[in-house]
Short mmCIF file of C-alpha atoms in Angstrom, two decimals:
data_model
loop_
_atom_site.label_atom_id
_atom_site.label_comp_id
_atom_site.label_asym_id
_atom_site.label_seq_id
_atom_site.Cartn_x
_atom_site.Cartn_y
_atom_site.Cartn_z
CA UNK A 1 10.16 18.30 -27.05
CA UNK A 2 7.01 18.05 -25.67
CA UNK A 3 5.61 20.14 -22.91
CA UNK A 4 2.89 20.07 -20.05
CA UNK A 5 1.93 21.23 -16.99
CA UNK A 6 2.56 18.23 -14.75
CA UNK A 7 4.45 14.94 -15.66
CA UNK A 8 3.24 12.02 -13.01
CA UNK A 9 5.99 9.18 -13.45
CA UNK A 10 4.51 6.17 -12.69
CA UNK A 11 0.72 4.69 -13.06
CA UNK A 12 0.06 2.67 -10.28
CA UNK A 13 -3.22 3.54 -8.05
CA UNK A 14 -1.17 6.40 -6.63
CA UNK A 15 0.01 7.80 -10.18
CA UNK A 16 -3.74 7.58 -11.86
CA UNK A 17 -5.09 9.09 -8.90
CA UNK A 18 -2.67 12.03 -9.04
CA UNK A 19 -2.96 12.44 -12.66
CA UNK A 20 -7.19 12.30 -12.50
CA UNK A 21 -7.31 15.13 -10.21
CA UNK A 22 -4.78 17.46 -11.60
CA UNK A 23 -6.41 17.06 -14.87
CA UNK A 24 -9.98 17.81 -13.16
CA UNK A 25 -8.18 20.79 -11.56
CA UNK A 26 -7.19 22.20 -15.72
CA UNK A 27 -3.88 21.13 -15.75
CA UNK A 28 -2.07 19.28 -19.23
CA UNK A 29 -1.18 15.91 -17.80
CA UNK A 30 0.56 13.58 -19.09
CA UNK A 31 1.15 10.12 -17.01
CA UNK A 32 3.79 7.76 -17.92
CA UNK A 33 4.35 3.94 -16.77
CA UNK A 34 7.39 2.22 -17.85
CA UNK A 35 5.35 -1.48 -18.06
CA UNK A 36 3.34 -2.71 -20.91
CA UNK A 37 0.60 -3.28 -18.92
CA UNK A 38 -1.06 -0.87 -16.15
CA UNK A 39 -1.21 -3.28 -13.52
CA UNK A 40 0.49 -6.04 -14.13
CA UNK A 41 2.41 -7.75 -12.34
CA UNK A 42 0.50 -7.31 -8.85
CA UNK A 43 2.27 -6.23 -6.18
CA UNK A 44 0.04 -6.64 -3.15
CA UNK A 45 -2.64 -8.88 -1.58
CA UNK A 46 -5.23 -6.75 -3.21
CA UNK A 47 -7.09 -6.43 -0.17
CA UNK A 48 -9.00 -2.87 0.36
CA UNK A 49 -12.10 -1.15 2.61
CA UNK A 50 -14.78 0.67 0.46
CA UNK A 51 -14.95 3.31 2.50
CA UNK A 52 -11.51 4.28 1.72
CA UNK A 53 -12.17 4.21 -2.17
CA UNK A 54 -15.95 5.88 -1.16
CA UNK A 55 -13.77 8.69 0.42
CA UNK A 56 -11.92 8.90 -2.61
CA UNK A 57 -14.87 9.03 -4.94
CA UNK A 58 -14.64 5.59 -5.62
CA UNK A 59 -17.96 3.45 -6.45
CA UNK A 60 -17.45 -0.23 -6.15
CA UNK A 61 -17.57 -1.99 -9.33
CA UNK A 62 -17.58 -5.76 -9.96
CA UNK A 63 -15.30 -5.61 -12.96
CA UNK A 64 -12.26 -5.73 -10.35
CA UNK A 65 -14.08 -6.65 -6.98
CA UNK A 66 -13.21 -10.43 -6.57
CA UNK A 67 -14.51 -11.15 -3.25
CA UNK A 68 -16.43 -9.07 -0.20
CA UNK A 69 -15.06 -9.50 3.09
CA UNK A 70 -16.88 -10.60 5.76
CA UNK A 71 -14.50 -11.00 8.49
CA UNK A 72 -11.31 -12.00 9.86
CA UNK A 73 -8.40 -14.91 11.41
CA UNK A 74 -6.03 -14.16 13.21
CA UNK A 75 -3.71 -17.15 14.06
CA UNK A 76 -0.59 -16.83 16.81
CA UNK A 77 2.02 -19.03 16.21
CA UNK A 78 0.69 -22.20 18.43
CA UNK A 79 -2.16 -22.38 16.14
CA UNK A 80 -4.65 -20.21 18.59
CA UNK A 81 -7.26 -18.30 15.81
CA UNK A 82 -9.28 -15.47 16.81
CA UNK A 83 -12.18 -14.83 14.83
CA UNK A 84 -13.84 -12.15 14.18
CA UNK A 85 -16.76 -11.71 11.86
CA UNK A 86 -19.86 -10.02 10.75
CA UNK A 87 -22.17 -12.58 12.71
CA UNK A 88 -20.57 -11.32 15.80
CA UNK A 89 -18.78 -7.97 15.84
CA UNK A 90 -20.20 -4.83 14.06
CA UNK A 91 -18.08 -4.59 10.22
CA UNK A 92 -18.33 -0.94 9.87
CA UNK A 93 -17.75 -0.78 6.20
CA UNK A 94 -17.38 -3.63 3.44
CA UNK A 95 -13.64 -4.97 2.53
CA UNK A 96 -12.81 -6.49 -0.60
CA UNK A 97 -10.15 -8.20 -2.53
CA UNK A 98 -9.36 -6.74 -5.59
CA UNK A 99 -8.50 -7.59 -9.30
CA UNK A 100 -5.44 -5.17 -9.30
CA UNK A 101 -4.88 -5.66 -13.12
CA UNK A 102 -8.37 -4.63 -14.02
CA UNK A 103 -8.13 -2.02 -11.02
CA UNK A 104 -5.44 -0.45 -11.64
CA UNK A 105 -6.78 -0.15 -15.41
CA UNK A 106 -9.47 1.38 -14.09
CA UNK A 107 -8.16 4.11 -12.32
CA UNK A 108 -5.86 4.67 -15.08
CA UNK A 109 -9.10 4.99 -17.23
CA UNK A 110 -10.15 7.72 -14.90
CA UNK A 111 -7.65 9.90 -15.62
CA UNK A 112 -7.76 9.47 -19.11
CA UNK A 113 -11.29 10.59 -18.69
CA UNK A 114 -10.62 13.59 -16.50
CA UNK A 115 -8.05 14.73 -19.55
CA UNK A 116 -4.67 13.05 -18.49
CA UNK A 117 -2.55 11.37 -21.68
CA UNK A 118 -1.60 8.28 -20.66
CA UNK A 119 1.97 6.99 -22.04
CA UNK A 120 2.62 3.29 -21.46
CA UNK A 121 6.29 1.15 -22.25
CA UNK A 122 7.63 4.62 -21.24
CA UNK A 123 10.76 4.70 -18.93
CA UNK A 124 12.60 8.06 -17.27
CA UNK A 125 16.08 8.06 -17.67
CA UNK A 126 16.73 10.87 -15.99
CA UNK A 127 16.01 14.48 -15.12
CA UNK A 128 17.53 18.18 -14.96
CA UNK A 129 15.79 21.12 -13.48
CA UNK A 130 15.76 24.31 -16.03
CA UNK A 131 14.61 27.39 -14.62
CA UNK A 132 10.37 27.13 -15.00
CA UNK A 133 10.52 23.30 -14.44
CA UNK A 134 11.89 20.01 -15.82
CA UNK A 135 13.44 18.81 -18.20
CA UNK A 136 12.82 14.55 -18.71
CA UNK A 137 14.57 11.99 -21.04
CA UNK A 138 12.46 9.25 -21.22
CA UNK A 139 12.65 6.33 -23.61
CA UNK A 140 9.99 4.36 -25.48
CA UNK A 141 10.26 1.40 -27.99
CA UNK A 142 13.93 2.02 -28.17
CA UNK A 143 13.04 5.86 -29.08
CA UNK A 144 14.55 8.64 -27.08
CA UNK A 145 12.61 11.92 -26.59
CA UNK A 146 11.72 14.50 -23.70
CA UNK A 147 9.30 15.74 -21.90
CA UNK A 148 9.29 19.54 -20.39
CA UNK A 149 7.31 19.36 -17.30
CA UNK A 150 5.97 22.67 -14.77
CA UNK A 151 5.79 20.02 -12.08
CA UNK A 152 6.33 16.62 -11.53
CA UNK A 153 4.68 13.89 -9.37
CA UNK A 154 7.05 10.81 -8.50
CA UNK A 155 4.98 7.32 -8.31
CA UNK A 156 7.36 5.35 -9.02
CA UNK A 157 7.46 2.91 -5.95
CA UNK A 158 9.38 1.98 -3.48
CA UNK A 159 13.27 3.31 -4.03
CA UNK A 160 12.03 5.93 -6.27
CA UNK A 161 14.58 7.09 -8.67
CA UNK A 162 12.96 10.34 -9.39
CA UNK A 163 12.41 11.64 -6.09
CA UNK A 164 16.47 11.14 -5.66
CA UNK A 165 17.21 12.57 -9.13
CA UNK A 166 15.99 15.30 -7.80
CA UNK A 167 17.74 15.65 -4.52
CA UNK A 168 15.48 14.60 -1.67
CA UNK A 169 16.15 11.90 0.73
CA UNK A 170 12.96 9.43 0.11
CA UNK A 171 15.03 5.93 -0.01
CA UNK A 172 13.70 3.29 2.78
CA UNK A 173 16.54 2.20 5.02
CA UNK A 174 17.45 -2.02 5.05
CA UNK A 175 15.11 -2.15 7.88
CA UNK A 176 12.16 -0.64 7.37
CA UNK A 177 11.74 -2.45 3.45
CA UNK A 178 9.39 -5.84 3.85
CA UNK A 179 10.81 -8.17 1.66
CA UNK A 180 7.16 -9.83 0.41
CA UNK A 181 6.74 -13.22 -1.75
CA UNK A 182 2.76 -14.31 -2.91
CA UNK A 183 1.38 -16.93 -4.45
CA UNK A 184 -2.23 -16.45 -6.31
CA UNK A 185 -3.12 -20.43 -5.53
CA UNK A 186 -6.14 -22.75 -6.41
CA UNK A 187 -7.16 -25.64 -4.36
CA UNK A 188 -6.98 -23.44 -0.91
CA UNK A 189 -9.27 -25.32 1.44
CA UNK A 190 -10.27 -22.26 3.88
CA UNK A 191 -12.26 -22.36 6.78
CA UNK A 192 -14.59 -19.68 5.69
CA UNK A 193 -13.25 -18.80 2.43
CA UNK A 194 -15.08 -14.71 2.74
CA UNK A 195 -12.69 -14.01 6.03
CA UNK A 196 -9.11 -12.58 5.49
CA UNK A 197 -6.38 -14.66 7.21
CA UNK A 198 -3.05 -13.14 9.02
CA UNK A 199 -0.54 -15.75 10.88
CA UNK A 200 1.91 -13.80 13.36
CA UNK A 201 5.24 -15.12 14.83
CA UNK A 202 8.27 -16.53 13.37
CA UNK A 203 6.54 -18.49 10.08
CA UNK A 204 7.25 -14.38 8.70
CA UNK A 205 9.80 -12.99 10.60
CA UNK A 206 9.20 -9.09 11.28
CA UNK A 207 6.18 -9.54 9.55
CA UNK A 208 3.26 -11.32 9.30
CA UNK A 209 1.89 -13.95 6.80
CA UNK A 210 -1.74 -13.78 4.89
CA UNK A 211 -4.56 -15.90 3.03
CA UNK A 212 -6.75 -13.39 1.21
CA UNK A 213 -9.63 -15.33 -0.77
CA UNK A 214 -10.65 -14.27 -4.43
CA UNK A 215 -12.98 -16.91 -4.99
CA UNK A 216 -14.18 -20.23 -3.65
CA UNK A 217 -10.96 -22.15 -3.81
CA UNK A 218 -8.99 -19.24 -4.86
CA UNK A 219 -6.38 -17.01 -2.59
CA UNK A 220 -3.51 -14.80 -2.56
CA UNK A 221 -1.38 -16.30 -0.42
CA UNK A 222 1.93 -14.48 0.53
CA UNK A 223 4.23 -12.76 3.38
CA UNK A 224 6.71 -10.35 4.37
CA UNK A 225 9.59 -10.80 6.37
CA UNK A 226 12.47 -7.77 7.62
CA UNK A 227 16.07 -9.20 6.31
CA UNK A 228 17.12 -8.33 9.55
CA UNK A 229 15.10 -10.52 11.09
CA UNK A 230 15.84 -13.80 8.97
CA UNK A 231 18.84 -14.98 6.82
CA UNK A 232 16.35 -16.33 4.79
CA UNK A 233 14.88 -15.34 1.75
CA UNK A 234 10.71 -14.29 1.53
CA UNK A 235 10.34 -17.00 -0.86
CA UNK A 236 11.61 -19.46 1.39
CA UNK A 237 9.93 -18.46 4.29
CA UNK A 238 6.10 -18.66 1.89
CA UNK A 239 7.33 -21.69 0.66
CA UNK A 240 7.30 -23.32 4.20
CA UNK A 241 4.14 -21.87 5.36
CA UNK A 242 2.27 -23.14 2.25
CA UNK A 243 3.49 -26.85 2.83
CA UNK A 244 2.69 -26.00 6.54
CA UNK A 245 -0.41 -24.98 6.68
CA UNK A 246 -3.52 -26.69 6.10
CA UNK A 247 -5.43 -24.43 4.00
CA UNK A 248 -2.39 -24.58 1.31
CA UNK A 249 -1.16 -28.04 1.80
CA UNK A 250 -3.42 -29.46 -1.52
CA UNK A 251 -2.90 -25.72 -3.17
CA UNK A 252 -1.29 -24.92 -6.48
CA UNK A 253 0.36 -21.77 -7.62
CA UNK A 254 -0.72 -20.26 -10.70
CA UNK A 255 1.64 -16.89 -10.04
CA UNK A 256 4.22 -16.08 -7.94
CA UNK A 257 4.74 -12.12 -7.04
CA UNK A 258 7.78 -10.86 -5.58
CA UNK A 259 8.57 -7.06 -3.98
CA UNK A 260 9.46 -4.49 -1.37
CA UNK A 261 6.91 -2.99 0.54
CA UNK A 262 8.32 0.66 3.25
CA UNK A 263 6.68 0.07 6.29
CA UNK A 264 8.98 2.84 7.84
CA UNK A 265 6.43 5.73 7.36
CA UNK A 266 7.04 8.99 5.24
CA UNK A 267 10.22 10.83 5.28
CA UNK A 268 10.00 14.62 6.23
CA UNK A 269 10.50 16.11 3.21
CA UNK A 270 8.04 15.01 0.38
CA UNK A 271 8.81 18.18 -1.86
CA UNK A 272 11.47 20.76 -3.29
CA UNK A 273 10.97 22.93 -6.10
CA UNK A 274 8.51 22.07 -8.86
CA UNK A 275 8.70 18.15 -7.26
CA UNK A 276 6.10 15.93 -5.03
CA UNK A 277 6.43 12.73 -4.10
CA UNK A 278 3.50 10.38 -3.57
CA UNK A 279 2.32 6.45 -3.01
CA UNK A 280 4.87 4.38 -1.90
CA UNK A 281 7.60 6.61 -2.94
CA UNK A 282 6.70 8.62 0.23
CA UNK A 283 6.55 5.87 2.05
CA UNK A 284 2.40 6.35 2.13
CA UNK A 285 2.09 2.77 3.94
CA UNK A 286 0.66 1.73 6.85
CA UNK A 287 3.55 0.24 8.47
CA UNK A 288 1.86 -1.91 10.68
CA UNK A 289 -0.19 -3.64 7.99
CA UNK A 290 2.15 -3.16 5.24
CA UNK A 291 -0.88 -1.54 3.28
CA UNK A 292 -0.80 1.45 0.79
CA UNK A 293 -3.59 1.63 -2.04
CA UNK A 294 -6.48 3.93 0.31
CA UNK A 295 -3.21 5.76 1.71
CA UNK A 296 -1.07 6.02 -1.36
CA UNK A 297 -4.08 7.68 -3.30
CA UNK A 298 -4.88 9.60 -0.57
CA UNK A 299 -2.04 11.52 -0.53
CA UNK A 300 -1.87 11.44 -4.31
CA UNK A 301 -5.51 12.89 -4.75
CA UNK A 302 -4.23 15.87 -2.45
CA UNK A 303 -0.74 16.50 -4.65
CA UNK A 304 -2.82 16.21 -7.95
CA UNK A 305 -5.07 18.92 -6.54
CA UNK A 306 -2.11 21.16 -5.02
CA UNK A 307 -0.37 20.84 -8.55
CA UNK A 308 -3.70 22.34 -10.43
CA UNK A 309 -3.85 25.00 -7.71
CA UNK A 310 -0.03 25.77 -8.29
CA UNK A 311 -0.34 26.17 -11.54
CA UNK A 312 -3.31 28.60 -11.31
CA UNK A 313 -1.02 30.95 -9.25
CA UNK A 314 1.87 30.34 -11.58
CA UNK A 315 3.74 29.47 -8.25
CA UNK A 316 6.02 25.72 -8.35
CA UNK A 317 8.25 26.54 -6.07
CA UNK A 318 8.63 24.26 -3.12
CA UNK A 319 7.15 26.86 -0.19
CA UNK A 320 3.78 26.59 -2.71
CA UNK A 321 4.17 23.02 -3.37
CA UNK A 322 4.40 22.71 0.64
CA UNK A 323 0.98 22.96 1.17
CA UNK A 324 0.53 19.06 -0.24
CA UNK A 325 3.41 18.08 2.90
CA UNK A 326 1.09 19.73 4.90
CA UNK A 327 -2.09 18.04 3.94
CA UNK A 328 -0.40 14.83 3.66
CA UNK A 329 0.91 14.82 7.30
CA UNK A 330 -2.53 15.80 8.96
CA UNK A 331 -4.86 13.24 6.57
CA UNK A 332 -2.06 10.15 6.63
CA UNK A 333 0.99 11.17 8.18
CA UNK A 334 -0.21 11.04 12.02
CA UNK A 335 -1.79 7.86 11.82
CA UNK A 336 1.04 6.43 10.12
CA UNK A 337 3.14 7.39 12.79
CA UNK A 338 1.23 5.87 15.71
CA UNK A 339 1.22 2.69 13.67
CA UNK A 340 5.21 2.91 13.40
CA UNK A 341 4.80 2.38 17.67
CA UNK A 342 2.67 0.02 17.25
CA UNK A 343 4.53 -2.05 14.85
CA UNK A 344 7.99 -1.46 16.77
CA UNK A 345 5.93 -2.94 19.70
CA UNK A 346 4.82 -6.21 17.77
CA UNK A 347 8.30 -7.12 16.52
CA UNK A 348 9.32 -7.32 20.29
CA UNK A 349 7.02 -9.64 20.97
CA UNK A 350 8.19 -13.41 21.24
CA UNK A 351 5.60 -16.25 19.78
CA UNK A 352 5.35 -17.52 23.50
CA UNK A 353 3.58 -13.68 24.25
CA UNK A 354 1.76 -13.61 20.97
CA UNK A 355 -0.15 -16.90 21.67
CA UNK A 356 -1.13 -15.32 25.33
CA UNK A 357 -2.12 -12.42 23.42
CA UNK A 358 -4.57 -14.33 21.35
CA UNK A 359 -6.14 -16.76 24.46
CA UNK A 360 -6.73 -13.53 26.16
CA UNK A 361 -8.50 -12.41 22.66
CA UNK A 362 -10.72 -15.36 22.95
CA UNK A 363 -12.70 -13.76 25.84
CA UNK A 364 -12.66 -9.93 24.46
CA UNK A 365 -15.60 -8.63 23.15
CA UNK A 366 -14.85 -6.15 20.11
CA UNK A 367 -17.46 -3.93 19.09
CA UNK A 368 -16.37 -3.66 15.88
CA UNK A 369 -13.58 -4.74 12.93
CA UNK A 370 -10.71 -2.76 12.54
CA UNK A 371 -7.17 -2.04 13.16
CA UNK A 372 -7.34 0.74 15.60
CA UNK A 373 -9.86 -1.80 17.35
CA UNK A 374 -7.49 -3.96 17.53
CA UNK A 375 -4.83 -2.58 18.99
CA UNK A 376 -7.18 -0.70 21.55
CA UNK A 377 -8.37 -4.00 23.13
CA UNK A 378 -4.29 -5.36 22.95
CA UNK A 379 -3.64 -1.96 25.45
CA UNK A 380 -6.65 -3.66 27.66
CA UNK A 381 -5.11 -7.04 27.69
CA UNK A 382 -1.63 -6.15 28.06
CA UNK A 383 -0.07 -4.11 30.25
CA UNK A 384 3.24 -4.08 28.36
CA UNK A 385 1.33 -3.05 25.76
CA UNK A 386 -0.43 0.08 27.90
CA UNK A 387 2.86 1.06 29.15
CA UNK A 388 4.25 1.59 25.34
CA UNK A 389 0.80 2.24 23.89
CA UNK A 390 -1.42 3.16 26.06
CA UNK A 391 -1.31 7.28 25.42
CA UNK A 392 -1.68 6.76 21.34
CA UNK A 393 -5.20 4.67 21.62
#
């Protein structure tokens, strides 16, 4: 058997983030990922601010930095885009579209660096808590061994398996899971091909669809969609908007990603007893834009640093481990939750009020880029949108 301080289950950004900073805090880490390959397959549009990897300790790097981000579409269903870019509104800190399989690597690198064994092809089959920790059967090349564990992080997605192994209540209900389908395409004719797109209205039911360039003719193109807003498939929906839409029409897909993505925010309890929970296992999304990487290793960077601090006081139990619930709620959690309102407000809207939204857009000056921006001037131009809105921006 082998033993550590903290097992983190899963090596996606949130996992290697998690891992890197209990290692920095002295803790034996050991980080296990049940793929091949850190990082592949993708399973987002890759898109990211540098702040929010800056505020992470982050320094951009051009190994996995495929494109800087100079502004942004948005198209309502009739067709009616809104631009906004760097010529004209203030972009208070770069975007960019990542590489995830060389990012990912990266950050797994990290926390190899800070101390963390990294175990890949490495799959959890289950868990039983002893009385100074865990006990985990895990499986590797068709080997079966186990790993005792002080503390363990779940990372292991969306529908984590840990987390409910070990009691608490993290699974996403049917209608807060985006069903997402993407395309990484060649031959995408884009208007400016350094602006992010997003179409809204019924071409992605309950969600939105996206054009997020990696190169000159290069783009992820994908969407999500609610299944209980459609009785079709993702796949089918992206199929449609790719043969509808003009930047895709003469595009060809050289990979097609498919997966879940919790846009219903984080559930109240995101510990127990030697146990966190982090990334998109705790729901650690922005529900309204269906993105996680900045927030998912956010709240990962603070469990990795509550598990070192944990172990210094020889305290795992869950009042100790609290302190990460805590931290996560008042650095993610609240702005999560005003996005859940906002989001709840979008899906009511109809693609008639969407287009009105977006000629009233036309003639708003925004001072800067960004999605609290955003949905401040929608409370100016809407009064539907005050009414529900108004008191969170």
């Amino acid at each position: 058997m082998i033993r550590t301080d903290v097992l983190v289950i899963g090596a996606g950004p949130a996992g290697s983030t998690a891992a890197k900073h209990a290692a920095l805090g002295g803790c034996d880490v050991i980080l296990v990922d049940k793929k091949s390959e850190i990082g592949a397959p993708k399973r987002c549009a890759e898109g990211v601010s540098m702040g929010g990897l800056e505020s992470l300790g982050i320094k951009p790097n051009p190994q996995w930095i495929t494109r800087k981000i100079e502004g942004v579409r948005l198209v309502s269903p009739n067709g009616t885009s809104v631009w906004l870019t760097s010529e004209k509104v203030e972009l208070p800190e770069a975007g960019y579209i990542l590489e995830r399989k060389v990012f990912d690597k990266h950050l797994a690198m990290d926390a190899a660096r800070a101390g963390s064994r990294i175990m890949i092809k490495t799959l959890a089959r289950g868990l039983q808590r002893v009385d100074d920790g865990y006990i985990v059967d895990l499986e590797t090349m068709g080997e079966e061994f186990q790993i005792k564990a002080r503390i363990i992080i779940a990372a292991d997605g969306p529908e984590s398996r840990v987390a409910r192994w070990a009691g608490l209540k993290t699974a996403t209900k049917p209608k807060d899971m985006e069903s997402a389908a993407q395309f990484e395409m060649v031959g995408v004719e884009m208007e400016d091909n350094h602006c992010i797109e997003f179409y809204f209205g019924s071409v992605a039911p309950g969600g939105y669809a996206w054009i997020f360039p990696k190169g000159d003719d290069i783009a992820n193109v994908g969407l999500g969609v609610l299944s209980t807003r459609t009785n079709k498939s993702a796949y089918e929906h992206l199929l449609e908007f790719v043969e509808d839409c003009p930047a895709t029409r003469n595009a060809q897909p050289v990979e097609l990603n498919i997966g879940g993505d919790p846009v219903g925010g984080m559930p109240k309890k995101l510990v127990t007893d030697g146990l966190m929970v982090v990334g998109d296992a705790a729901g650690q999304v922005n529900p309204l834009t269906g993105g996680g990487i900045i927030s998912g290793m956010t709240g990962s960077m603070l469990a990795g640093r509550v598990a070192a601090k944990a172990m210094k006081d020889n305290d795992t139990s869950k009042e100790r481990l609290s302190e990460y619930e805590k931290l996560a709620y008042e650095s993610i959690g609240k702005d999560i939750n005003r996005y859940l309102k906002v989001k709840d407000y979008m899906l009511s809207l109809s693609d008639d009020e969407l287009d009105s939204i977006a000629e009233a857009f036309k003639d708003v000056e925004f001072e800067k880029i960004s999605t609290t921006e955003l949905v401040k001037k929608l409370v100016k131009v809407s009064p539907r949108a005050l009414l529900k809105l108004g008191r969170l921006f």
